[in-house]
Amino acid sequence: MEMLSECLTALDQYGLRSFGIGERGLPGATNTRGGAPINLCNMTVLIGSGMLRNILFGLISLSTGFFLALSLALLKSRSEWYLTGPARVMIYTFRGTPLLIQFFIGYLIFASFGLGVFRTAAYGASVVLFFNTACYAAEILYGAYRAVPNSDLEAARAYALSPFDRFRDVTFPTMMRLAWPAYTNEAIFLFHATTIVFLGAGFPVRRQSGDALYYAQYFAERTFNPFIAYPIVALYFVLATAILILMMRTVQVYLNRHLRNAR
Amino acid sequence: MFEHCPAIAEQVKLALGDEALSISVQERAQWFSCYFTTKKHLSIFRAAGVVLLILAFTVPVALLLGFLGALGKASRWPVISQICSLYVIMVRGIPDIIFFLFVPLTIEIGIEYVMHSFVYCRDSAEPFFNGINIQPCSEAAIIPTQFNRIVLAVVAYGIVFGSFAANIIDGALKAVPFGQRETGSAFGLSQRQVFFDIHLPQMWRYALPGFSNLWLILIKATPLLFLLGIQDIIYYADLLGKMATRRYSTYPHGDWKLWYFIALGIFYLALTMLSQLVFTRLERRFNKGMVINETTSGRV
């Protein structure tokens, strides 16, 4: 019972600490006032609070990145060189360079243009992640676009569908159905990639509001004990990944609902 | 060869401070050639070499662990197959960077524990596990050097990418048509012969696209070395790109970090481009003699 109330206090103090809400000093802090002692409760709550940030990063960049990905994929599949060229270069650049370096470059560009807001991790890293996932997803969607059976399009033309209707009713659904398994993988990878934002990717950490791995590392360094903090963050990620896969699976079933026995 | 460097550096430095003096293009070029061959710059080139070296050492470790994982998964003993199944799906659920942070620390603490309890501090009353804290006594505590860190990083990379590789090998072994193996047994080959002469050679063909992908992921994971406290190219790019003032530096310049990081990006881009070329070739070689629809196999 005592443990429970302790944990509730921790939830109150550190539940939204990653967004700067709650107790100022982290558990075990000696330099600022109000630091609670390090215990399992505090660790779990604080790392979970950081996890919210990872989820937010993933959700924002995936949901917005999808539209850029679709545009890039369609541009890349055109025949005009001035349309395919830029799309190709952009996709190749983002897919060929490491994300960490993209974070650094992104930060430096935002800094040199004086875009104050984007110099914070919350906004700047989201932008970089947005472009990164868009380019990876664009390649997947492009592959799917090319794999749409020609006979389907022929049938659509035979029905005298306008180009827009043809895309909406034939190309796009088939494309999504073909791309979805690979897109699921990309979503998982992106979600895992959100963990490097706060580990020294150029973006400064303000007021110790970081993500799950940032806090896990904090605890591991504080206690010299990696055997509690890292498994907690790993467990959170296993759980979140499982939920993500489940969600993607639901969409996949929906996309394939007209096919028998195929998922 | 670079005897003229101090003079050039001095001259340019003077010109920077004095509006009246100007620098000719030739002097600028000389200045750059000197600038890029300073001791610090040579260490960034060496760091690039270290990255390639780490890649070269990681691959065999990862392949070995990958094979062990994939073969262990099909083991008859449930304990081994359970452990290996867990290993195979491990990286799908947990971000790789957590392993990169966790594994080196765990190995370090393991050594410290052995040192603490069996070598140095057998008599001391201080426990190794003090509640949530871990406290080795001062003799047993390890202060990791650059070399240690790199070795531990290779182990961590090997474990993580071994898991990826196990996933690929597992899939590729299953992709080889069962009829192939059946035919082998029908010809009276032993199980061993079937595996080594029929199953394994054909596995490569199915595994190659996966390995190609994995290699590119591995290349793009090397910057994470920086996060492990290794002085890699990112560390030096960050260091060298910083603004160098006229007062403290022989080669003063503004904040060139952006250019340094763009150069790093180009380095990695070239590396991935080259790898893709090699893998396209390899794929063509492995698929020699196979009946494949050209239109579907042309894209990699």
Coordinates of C-alpha atoms in Angstrom, one line a residue:
Chain A
M1 CA 0.0 0.0 0.0
E2 CA 2.8 2.3 0.9
M3 CA 4.5 1.4 -2.3
L4 CA 1.4 2.3 -4.3
S5 CA 1.1 5.7 -2.7
E6 CA 4.8 6.3 -3.4
C7 CA 4.3 5.4 -7.0
L8 CA 1.3 7.7 -7.2
T9 CA 3.4 10.5 -5.9
A10 CA 6.0 9.7 -8.5
L11 CA 3.4 9.8 -11.2
D12 CA 2.3 13.2 -9.9
Q13 CA 5.8 14.5 -9.8
Y14 CA 7.3 13.0 -12.9
G15 CA 4.4 11.8 -15.1
L16 CA 4.8 14.7 -17.5
R17 CA 8.3 15.6 -16.6
S18 CA 9.5 15.1 -20.2
F19 CA 7.4 18.0 -21.3
G20 CA 8.7 20.2 -18.5
I21 CA 5.6 19.8 -16.2
G22 CA 6.1 18.6 -12.7
E23 CA 9.0 18.4 -10.3
R24 CA 12.0 20.4 -11.4
G25 CA 14.8 18.2 -10.0
L26 CA 15.1 14.7 -11.3
P27 CA 15.3 11.8 -8.9
G28 CA 18.7 11.5 -7.3
A29 CA 19.5 15.1 -8.2
T30 CA 21.9 16.7 -5.7
N31 CA 22.3 20.1 -7.3
T32 CA 18.7 21.2 -7.4
R33 CA 16.1 21.1 -4.7
G34 CA 13.2 18.7 -4.6
G35 CA 15.0 15.7 -6.1
A36 CA 13.3 12.5 -5.0
P37 CA 15.4 9.4 -4.2
I38 CA 16.0 7.0 -7.1
N39 CA 13.8 4.0 -6.9
L40 CA 11.9 1.6 -9.2
C41 CA 8.8 3.8 -9.1
N42 CA 10.5 7.0 -10.1
M43 CA 12.5 5.2 -12.8
T44 CA 9.5 3.6 -14.4
V45 CA 7.4 6.8 -14.3
L46 CA 10.1 9.1 -15.6
I47 CA 11.2 6.7 -18.4
G48 CA 7.5 6.3 -19.2
S49 CA 7.1 10.0 -19.3
G50 CA 10.0 10.2 -21.8
M51 CA 8.3 7.4 -23.8
L52 CA 5.4 9.8 -24.4
R53 CA 7.9 12.0 -26.3
N54 CA 9.1 9.1 -28.4
I55 CA 5.6 8.2 -29.3
L56 CA 4.8 11.8 -30.1
F57 CA 7.8 12.1 -32.3
G58 CA 6.9 8.9 -34.1
L59 CA 3.2 9.8 -34.6
I60 CA 3.9 13.4 -35.8
S61 CA 6.6 12.5 -38.3
L62 CA 4.9 9.3 -39.6
S63 CA 1.5 10.9 -40.1
T64 CA 2.8 14.1 -41.8
G65 CA 5.6 12.3 -43.6
F66 CA 3.2 10.0 -45.3
F67 CA 1.8 12.8 -47.5
L68 CA 5.3 14.0 -48.6
A69 CA 6.2 10.4 -49.2
L70 CA 3.2 9.9 -51.5
S71 CA 4.0 13.1 -53.4
L72 CA 7.7 12.1 -53.8
A73 CA 6.8 8.6 -54.9
L74 CA 4.4 10.0 -57.5
L75 CA 6.9 12.5 -58.7
K76 CA 9.6 9.8 -59.0
S77 CA 7.3 7.7 -61.1
R78 CA 6.7 10.5 -63.7
S79 CA 8.5 10.5 -67.0
E80 CA 9.6 14.2 -67.0
W81 CA 13.2 14.5 -65.9
Y82 CA 12.6 17.8 -64.1
L83 CA 10.0 16.1 -61.9
T84 CA 11.8 12.8 -61.3
G85 CA 15.3 14.4 -60.8
P86 CA 14.6 16.4 -57.6
A87 CA 12.6 13.6 -56.1
R88 CA 15.3 11.0 -56.9
V89 CA 18.1 13.2 -55.5
M90 CA 16.1 13.9 -52.3
I91 CA 15.2 10.3 -51.7
Y92 CA 18.7 9.1 -52.4
T93 CA 20.3 11.7 -50.2
F94 CA 18.1 11.0 -47.2
R95 CA 18.3 7.3 -47.6
G96 CA 22.1 7.3 -48.2
T97 CA 23.1 9.3 -45.2
P98 CA 22.9 8.4 -41.5
L99 CA 20.1 9.9 -39.5
L100 CA 22.5 11.2 -36.8
I101 CA 24.3 13.3 -39.4
Q102 CA 21.0 14.6 -40.7
F103 CA 20.1 15.7 -37.2
F104 CA 23.4 17.6 -36.9
I105 CA 23.0 19.2 -40.4
G106 CA 19.4 20.0 -39.6
Y107 CA 20.2 21.7 -36.4
L108 CA 23.0 23.7 -38.0
I109 CA 20.8 24.8 -40.8
F110 CA 18.0 25.9 -38.5
A111 CA 20.6 27.7 -36.4
S112 CA 22.2 29.5 -39.3
F113 CA 18.8 30.7 -40.5
G114 CA 17.9 31.9 -37.0
L115 CA 14.8 29.7 -36.9
G116 CA 14.6 29.9 -33.1
V117 CA 11.8 27.4 -32.6
F118 CA 13.4 24.7 -34.7
R119 CA 16.6 24.8 -32.7
T120 CA 14.8 23.0 -29.9
A121 CA 14.7 19.3 -30.2
A122 CA 10.9 19.1 -30.0
Y123 CA 10.4 20.9 -33.3
G124 CA 13.7 20.6 -35.1
A125 CA 14.1 16.9 -34.6
S126 CA 10.5 16.4 -35.8
V127 CA 11.2 18.2 -39.0
V128 CA 14.3 16.1 -39.7
L129 CA 12.4 12.9 -38.8
F130 CA 9.6 14.1 -41.1
F131 CA 11.9 14.4 -44.1
N132 CA 13.7 11.2 -43.2
T133 CA 10.7 9.0 -42.9
A134 CA 9.1 10.6 -46.0
C135 CA 12.0 9.6 -48.1
Y136 CA 12.2 6.0 -46.9
A137 CA 8.5 5.6 -47.3
A138 CA 8.6 7.3 -50.7
E139 CA 10.9 4.6 -51.9
I140 CA 8.6 1.9 -50.6
L141 CA 5.5 3.6 -52.2
Y142 CA 7.4 4.0 -55.4
G143 CA 8.2 0.3 -55.6
A144 CA 4.6 -0.4 -54.9
Y145 CA 3.4 2.0 -57.5
R146 CA 5.5 0.2 -60.1
A147 CA 4.2 -3.1 -59.0
V148 CA 0.5 -2.2 -59.6
P149 CA -0.6 -4.7 -62.2
N150 CA -1.0 -3.1 -65.6
S151 CA -4.1 -5.1 -66.3
D152 CA -5.9 -3.4 -63.4
L153 CA -5.1 0.0 -64.9
E154 CA -6.2 -1.2 -68.3
A155 CA -9.5 -2.3 -66.9
A156 CA -9.9 1.1 -65.3
R157 CA -9.3 2.8 -68.6
A158 CA -11.7 0.5 -70.3
Y159 CA -14.3 1.7 -67.8
A160 CA -13.5 5.2 -68.9
L161 CA -12.4 6.3 -65.4
S162 CA -10.8 9.8 -65.4
P163 CA -7.1 9.8 -64.4
F164 CA -8.0 11.1 -60.9
D165 CA -10.7 8.4 -60.4
R166 CA -8.3 5.8 -61.7
F167 CA -5.7 6.9 -59.1
R168 CA -8.2 7.1 -56.3
D169 CA -10.0 3.9 -57.0
V170 CA -7.4 1.6 -58.5
T171 CA -3.8 2.7 -58.2
F172 CA -3.8 4.1 -54.7
P173 CA -5.6 1.2 -52.9
T174 CA -3.4 -1.4 -54.7
M175 CA -0.3 0.6 -53.9
M176 CA -1.1 0.8 -50.3
R177 CA -1.9 -2.9 -50.1
L178 CA 1.4 -3.8 -51.7
A179 CA 3.4 -1.3 -49.7
W180 CA 1.9 -1.9 -46.3
P181 CA 4.1 -4.7 -44.9
A182 CA 7.3 -2.8 -45.8
Y183 CA 5.7 0.4 -44.5
T184 CA 5.1 -1.3 -41.2
N185 CA 8.8 -2.1 -41.0
E186 CA 9.7 1.5 -41.8
A187 CA 7.3 2.7 -39.0
I188 CA 9.0 0.5 -36.5
F189 CA 12.5 1.6 -37.6
L190 CA 11.5 5.3 -37.4
F191 CA 9.9 4.8 -34.0
H192 CA 13.2 3.2 -32.8
A193 CA 15.2 6.0 -34.4
T194 CA 13.5 8.6 -32.3
T195 CA 15.7 7.5 -29.4
I196 CA 18.8 9.1 -30.7
V197 CA 17.4 12.7 -30.7
F198 CA 18.3 13.4 -27.1
L199 CA 21.6 11.5 -26.9
G200 CA 23.7 14.3 -28.4
A201 CA 22.5 14.7 -31.9
G202 CA 23.2 18.4 -31.8
F203 CA 19.9 19.5 -30.4
P204 CA 20.4 20.9 -26.9
V205 CA 18.4 19.3 -24.1
R206 CA 16.6 22.0 -22.2
R207 CA 15.6 21.6 -18.5
Q208 CA 16.4 17.9 -18.7
S209 CA 13.2 17.2 -20.6
G210 CA 14.3 14.3 -22.7
D211 CA 12.9 11.1 -24.0
A212 CA 12.9 7.5 -22.6
L213 CA 16.5 6.7 -23.5
Y214 CA 17.7 10.0 -22.2
Y215 CA 16.3 9.3 -18.8
A216 CA 17.4 5.7 -18.8
Q217 CA 20.9 6.9 -19.5
Y218 CA 20.6 9.4 -16.8
F219 CA 19.7 6.7 -14.3
A220 CA 22.4 4.3 -15.6
E221 CA 25.0 7.0 -15.1
R222 CA 23.7 8.0 -11.7
T223 CA 23.7 4.5 -10.3
F224 CA 26.4 2.9 -12.4
N225 CA 23.8 0.2 -12.9
P226 CA 22.5 -0.5 -16.4
F227 CA 20.6 -3.6 -15.4
I228 CA 17.4 -1.8 -14.2
A229 CA 17.0 1.4 -16.3
Y230 CA 17.8 -0.1 -19.7
P231 CA 15.6 -3.1 -19.4
I232 CA 12.7 -0.8 -18.4
V233 CA 13.1 1.3 -21.5
A234 CA 13.5 -1.9 -23.6
L235 CA 10.3 -3.3 -22.1
Y236 CA 8.5 0.0 -22.9
F237 CA 9.7 -0.3 -26.5
V238 CA 8.7 -4.0 -26.8
L239 CA 5.3 -3.0 -25.6
A240 CA 5.0 0.0 -27.9
T241 CA 6.3 -1.9 -30.9
A242 CA 3.8 -4.7 -30.3
I243 CA 1.0 -2.2 -30.2
L244 CA 2.3 -0.5 -33.3
I245 CA 2.4 -3.8 -35.1
L246 CA -1.1 -4.7 -34.0
M247 CA -2.4 -1.4 -35.3
M248 CA -0.6 -1.8 -38.6
R249 CA -1.9 -5.3 -38.9
T250 CA -5.5 -4.0 -38.4
V251 CA -5.0 -1.6 -41.3
Q252 CA -3.5 -4.4 -43.4
V253 CA -6.5 -6.6 -42.8
Y254 CA -8.7 -3.7 -43.8
L255 CA -6.7 -3.1 -47.0
N256 CA -6.9 -6.8 -47.9
R257 CA -10.5 -7.4 -46.9
H258 CA -11.5 -8.2 -50.5
L259 CA -9.0 -11.0 -50.7
R260 CA -9.7 -14.4 -49.3
N261 CA -7.1 -16.0 -47.0
A262 CA -4.6 -13.3 -47.7
R263 CA -3.5 -10.9 -45.0
Chain B
M1 CA 56.6 19.2 -48.2
F2 CA 54.8 21.5 -45.9
E3 CA 57.6 23.8 -44.9
H4 CA 55.8 26.8 -46.4
C5 CA 52.8 26.3 -44.1
P6 CA 53.8 28.4 -41.1
A7 CA 54.6 31.3 -43.4
I8 CA 51.3 31.0 -45.4
A9 CA 49.3 30.6 -42.2
E10 CA 50.9 33.7 -40.7
Q11 CA 50.4 35.7 -43.9
V12 CA 46.7 34.9 -44.2
K13 CA 46.2 35.5 -40.5
L14 CA 47.7 39.0 -40.9
A15 CA 45.5 39.7 -43.9
L16 CA 42.4 38.7 -42.0
G17 CA 43.1 41.3 -39.4
D18 CA 44.0 44.0 -41.8
E19 CA 41.6 45.3 -44.4
A20 CA 44.3 46.7 -46.6
L21 CA 46.0 43.4 -47.2
S22 CA 44.3 41.0 -49.6
I23 CA 44.8 37.3 -50.1
S24 CA 45.4 35.9 -53.6
V25 CA 43.6 32.8 -54.9
Q26 CA 46.8 30.9 -55.0
E27 CA 47.5 31.8 -51.3
R28 CA 44.1 30.7 -50.4
A29 CA 44.6 27.4 -52.1
Q30 CA 47.9 26.9 -50.4
W31 CA 46.3 27.9 -47.1
F32 CA 43.6 25.2 -47.6
S33 CA 46.2 22.5 -48.5
C34 CA 48.0 23.4 -45.3
Y35 CA 44.9 23.5 -43.3
F36 CA 43.7 20.1 -44.3
T37 CA 47.0 18.5 -43.4
T38 CA 47.3 19.7 -39.9
K39 CA 47.7 17.1 -37.2
K40 CA 44.1 17.4 -36.1
H41 CA 42.9 16.9 -39.7
L42 CA 45.0 13.9 -40.1
S43 CA 43.2 12.4 -37.1
I44 CA 39.8 12.9 -38.7
F45 CA 41.1 10.9 -41.7
R46 CA 42.4 8.3 -39.3
A47 CA 39.0 8.2 -37.6
A48 CA 37.3 7.6 -41.0
G49 CA 39.7 4.6 -41.3
V50 CA 38.6 3.4 -37.9
V51 CA 35.0 3.5 -39.0
L52 CA 35.9 1.3 -42.0
L53 CA 37.9 -1.0 -39.7
I54 CA 35.0 -1.4 -37.2
L55 CA 32.7 -2.2 -40.2
A56 CA 35.2 -4.9 -41.3
F57 CA 35.4 -6.4 -37.8
T58 CA 31.7 -6.3 -37.2
V59 CA 30.7 -8.2 -40.3
P60 CA 32.3 -11.6 -39.4
V61 CA 31.1 -11.4 -35.8
A62 CA 27.6 -10.6 -36.9
L63 CA 27.6 -13.3 -39.6
L64 CA 28.8 -15.9 -37.0
L65 CA 26.2 -14.9 -34.5
G66 CA 23.6 -14.8 -37.2
F67 CA 24.3 -18.3 -38.3
L68 CA 24.4 -19.5 -34.7
G69 CA 21.0 -17.8 -34.1
A70 CA 19.4 -19.1 -37.2
L71 CA 20.6 -22.7 -36.8
G72 CA 19.9 -22.6 -33.1
K73 CA 16.4 -21.6 -33.7
A74 CA 15.9 -24.9 -35.6
S75 CA 17.5 -26.8 -32.8
R76 CA 16.0 -30.0 -31.4
W77 CA 16.5 -28.8 -27.8
P78 CA 13.7 -26.5 -26.8
V79 CA 15.9 -24.4 -24.5
I80 CA 18.3 -23.5 -27.3
S81 CA 15.6 -22.9 -29.8
Q82 CA 13.7 -20.7 -27.4
I83 CA 16.8 -18.6 -26.6
C84 CA 17.7 -18.3 -30.3
S85 CA 14.1 -17.4 -31.3
L86 CA 14.2 -14.6 -28.7
Y87 CA 17.6 -13.5 -30.2
V88 CA 16.2 -13.5 -33.7
I89 CA 13.2 -11.2 -32.9
M90 CA 15.1 -9.2 -30.3
V91 CA 16.0 -6.2 -32.5
R92 CA 12.5 -5.9 -33.9
G93 CA 11.1 -4.9 -30.6
I94 CA 14.0 -2.9 -29.0
P95 CA 15.9 0.0 -30.6
D96 CA 19.5 -1.0 -31.5
I97 CA 20.9 2.1 -29.7
I98 CA 19.8 0.6 -26.3
F99 CA 22.0 -2.4 -27.0
F100 CA 24.9 -0.2 -28.0
L101 CA 24.7 1.5 -24.7
F102 CA 23.8 -1.5 -22.6
V103 CA 26.2 -4.2 -23.9
P104 CA 29.5 -2.4 -23.5
L105 CA 28.5 -1.3 -20.0
T106 CA 27.5 -4.8 -19.1
I107 CA 30.7 -6.4 -20.2
E108 CA 32.6 -3.7 -18.3
I109 CA 30.7 -4.3 -15.2
G110 CA 31.1 -8.1 -15.6
I111 CA 34.9 -7.7 -15.6
E112 CA 34.7 -5.2 -12.7
Y113 CA 32.7 -7.7 -10.8
V114 CA 35.2 -10.5 -11.3
M115 CA 38.0 -8.2 -10.4
H116 CA 36.2 -6.9 -7.4
S117 CA 35.2 -10.2 -5.8
F118 CA 38.0 -12.5 -6.8
V119 CA 41.1 -10.4 -7.3
Y120 CA 41.4 -7.1 -5.6
C121 CA 38.9 -6.5 -2.9
R122 CA 38.2 -9.9 -1.4
D123 CA 38.7 -8.6 2.1
S124 CA 36.8 -5.3 1.8
A125 CA 33.4 -5.1 3.4
E126 CA 32.0 -2.9 0.6
P127 CA 29.5 -4.9 -1.4
F128 CA 29.5 -4.7 -5.2
F129 CA 25.8 -4.3 -5.5
N130 CA 24.8 -1.6 -3.0
G131 CA 21.1 -1.3 -3.3
I132 CA 20.4 0.1 -6.7
N133 CA 23.9 1.4 -7.1
I134 CA 26.9 -0.6 -8.4
Q135 CA 30.2 0.2 -6.7
P136 CA 33.4 -1.6 -7.5
C137 CA 36.3 -0.7 -5.3
S138 CA 38.8 1.7 -6.6
E139 CA 41.3 -0.9 -7.8
A140 CA 38.7 -2.8 -9.7
A141 CA 37.1 0.2 -11.4
I142 CA 37.8 0.4 -15.1
I143 CA 38.3 3.6 -16.8
P144 CA 37.7 2.7 -20.5
T145 CA 40.3 3.8 -23.0
Q146 CA 39.5 4.6 -26.6
F147 CA 40.7 1.2 -27.7
N148 CA 38.6 -0.7 -25.1
R149 CA 35.6 1.3 -26.2
I150 CA 36.1 0.4 -29.8
V151 CA 36.5 -3.3 -29.0
L152 CA 33.3 -3.2 -26.9
A153 CA 31.5 -1.3 -29.6
V154 CA 32.4 -4.0 -32.1
V155 CA 31.0 -6.6 -29.8
A156 CA 27.8 -4.7 -29.3
Y157 CA 27.4 -4.1 -33.0
G158 CA 28.1 -7.8 -33.6
I159 CA 25.4 -8.8 -31.3
V160 CA 22.8 -6.4 -32.7
F161 CA 23.6 -7.0 -36.3
G162 CA 23.9 -10.7 -35.6
S163 CA 20.3 -10.6 -34.6
F164 CA 19.4 -8.9 -37.9
A165 CA 21.5 -11.4 -39.8
A166 CA 19.9 -14.3 -38.0
N167 CA 16.5 -13.0 -39.1
I168 CA 17.7 -12.9 -42.7
I169 CA 19.4 -16.3 -42.7
D170 CA 16.4 -17.9 -41.0
G171 CA 14.2 -16.6 -43.7
A172 CA 16.6 -17.5 -46.5
L173 CA 17.0 -21.1 -45.2
K174 CA 13.2 -21.5 -45.3
A175 CA 13.0 -19.9 -48.7
V176 CA 15.1 -22.7 -50.4
P177 CA 12.5 -25.0 -51.9
F178 CA 12.0 -28.2 -49.9
G179 CA 12.1 -30.2 -53.1
Q180 CA 15.8 -29.4 -53.4
R181 CA 16.6 -31.0 -50.0
E182 CA 14.2 -33.9 -50.7
T183 CA 16.0 -34.6 -53.9
G184 CA 19.3 -34.6 -52.1
S185 CA 18.1 -37.2 -49.6
A186 CA 16.6 -39.3 -52.4
F187 CA 20.1 -39.4 -53.9
G188 CA 21.3 -40.9 -50.7
L189 CA 23.1 -37.9 -49.3
S190 CA 23.5 -37.7 -45.6
Q191 CA 21.7 -34.9 -43.7
R192 CA 25.0 -33.2 -43.3
Q193 CA 25.8 -33.3 -47.0
V194 CA 22.3 -32.1 -47.9
F195 CA 22.8 -29.1 -45.6
F196 CA 26.3 -28.1 -46.7
D197 CA 26.1 -29.0 -50.4
I198 CA 22.5 -28.2 -51.3
H199 CA 20.8 -26.1 -48.6
L200 CA 23.5 -23.7 -47.6
P201 CA 24.8 -22.7 -51.1
Q202 CA 21.3 -21.9 -52.3
M203 CA 20.6 -20.0 -49.1
W204 CA 23.0 -17.2 -50.1
R205 CA 20.9 -16.3 -53.1
Y206 CA 17.8 -15.7 -51.0
A207 CA 19.8 -14.0 -48.3
L208 CA 21.7 -11.5 -50.5
P209 CA 19.1 -8.8 -50.8
G210 CA 18.6 -8.9 -47.1
F211 CA 22.3 -8.7 -46.4
S212 CA 22.7 -5.8 -48.8
N213 CA 20.0 -4.0 -46.9
L214 CA 21.6 -4.9 -43.6
W215 CA 25.1 -3.7 -44.7
L216 CA 23.6 -0.3 -45.6
I217 CA 21.9 -0.2 -42.2
L218 CA 25.2 -1.1 -40.6
I219 CA 27.0 1.7 -42.4
K220 CA 24.4 4.2 -41.4
A221 CA 24.6 3.0 -37.8
T222 CA 28.3 3.7 -37.4
P223 CA 27.8 7.4 -36.5
L224 CA 26.2 6.1 -33.3
L225 CA 29.8 5.3 -32.2
F226 CA 29.9 9.0 -31.3
L227 CA 27.2 8.5 -28.7
L228 CA 29.3 5.7 -27.1
G229 CA 32.1 8.2 -26.4
I230 CA 34.3 7.1 -29.2
Q231 CA 36.3 9.8 -30.9
D232 CA 35.0 9.1 -34.4
I233 CA 34.6 11.3 -37.4
I234 CA 31.6 13.1 -35.9
Y235 CA 33.6 13.9 -32.8
Y236 CA 36.4 15.4 -35.0
A237 CA 34.0 17.2 -37.3
D238 CA 32.4 18.8 -34.3
L239 CA 35.8 19.8 -32.9
L240 CA 37.4 21.0 -36.2
G241 CA 34.3 22.8 -37.4
K242 CA 34.1 25.1 -34.4
M243 CA 35.0 28.7 -34.9
A244 CA 38.7 29.2 -34.5
T245 CA 39.7 32.7 -33.4
R246 CA 42.7 34.5 -34.6
R247 CA 44.0 34.8 -31.2
Y248 CA 44.3 31.1 -30.3
S249 CA 44.6 29.4 -33.7
T250 CA 47.2 29.2 -36.4
Y251 CA 44.4 28.7 -39.0
P252 CA 41.5 30.9 -37.9
H253 CA 38.2 30.5 -39.5
G254 CA 34.5 31.0 -38.8
D255 CA 32.0 28.4 -37.8
W256 CA 32.4 25.7 -40.4
K257 CA 30.5 22.9 -38.7
L258 CA 27.9 22.8 -41.3
W259 CA 30.4 22.2 -44.1
Y260 CA 32.2 19.6 -42.0
F261 CA 28.9 17.7 -41.5
I262 CA 28.0 18.1 -45.1
A263 CA 31.3 16.5 -46.0
L264 CA 30.5 13.7 -43.6
G265 CA 27.2 13.2 -45.3
I266 CA 29.0 13.0 -48.7
F267 CA 31.4 10.5 -47.2
Y268 CA 28.6 8.2 -46.1
L269 CA 26.7 8.8 -49.4
A270 CA 29.7 7.7 -51.3
L271 CA 30.1 4.7 -49.1
T272 CA 26.5 3.6 -49.6
M273 CA 26.7 4.2 -53.3
L274 CA 29.8 2.1 -53.7
S275 CA 28.2 -0.7 -51.6
Q276 CA 25.1 -0.7 -53.8
L277 CA 27.2 -1.1 -56.9
V278 CA 29.1 -4.0 -55.3
F279 CA 25.9 -5.7 -54.2
T280 CA 24.3 -5.4 -57.6
R281 CA 27.3 -7.2 -59.1
L282 CA 27.2 -9.9 -56.4
E283 CA 23.6 -10.4 -56.9
R284 CA 24.1 -10.9 -60.6
R285 CA 26.8 -13.4 -59.9
F286 CA 24.8 -15.4 -57.4
N287 CA 21.8 -15.5 -59.7
K288 CA 23.9 -16.9 -62.6
G289 CA 22.2 -19.9 -64.0
M290 CA 19.0 -19.3 -62.2
V291 CA 15.8 -18.9 -64.1
I292 CA 14.5 -15.6 -63.1
N293 CA 12.1 -13.2 -64.6
E294 CA 14.4 -10.3 -65.6
T295 CA 11.8 -7.6 -65.2
T296 CA 11.4 -8.4 -61.5
S297 CA 15.0 -9.0 -60.6
G298 CA 16.5 -6.0 -62.2
R299 CA 15.5 -3.7 -59.4
V300 CA 17.5 -4.0 -56.2

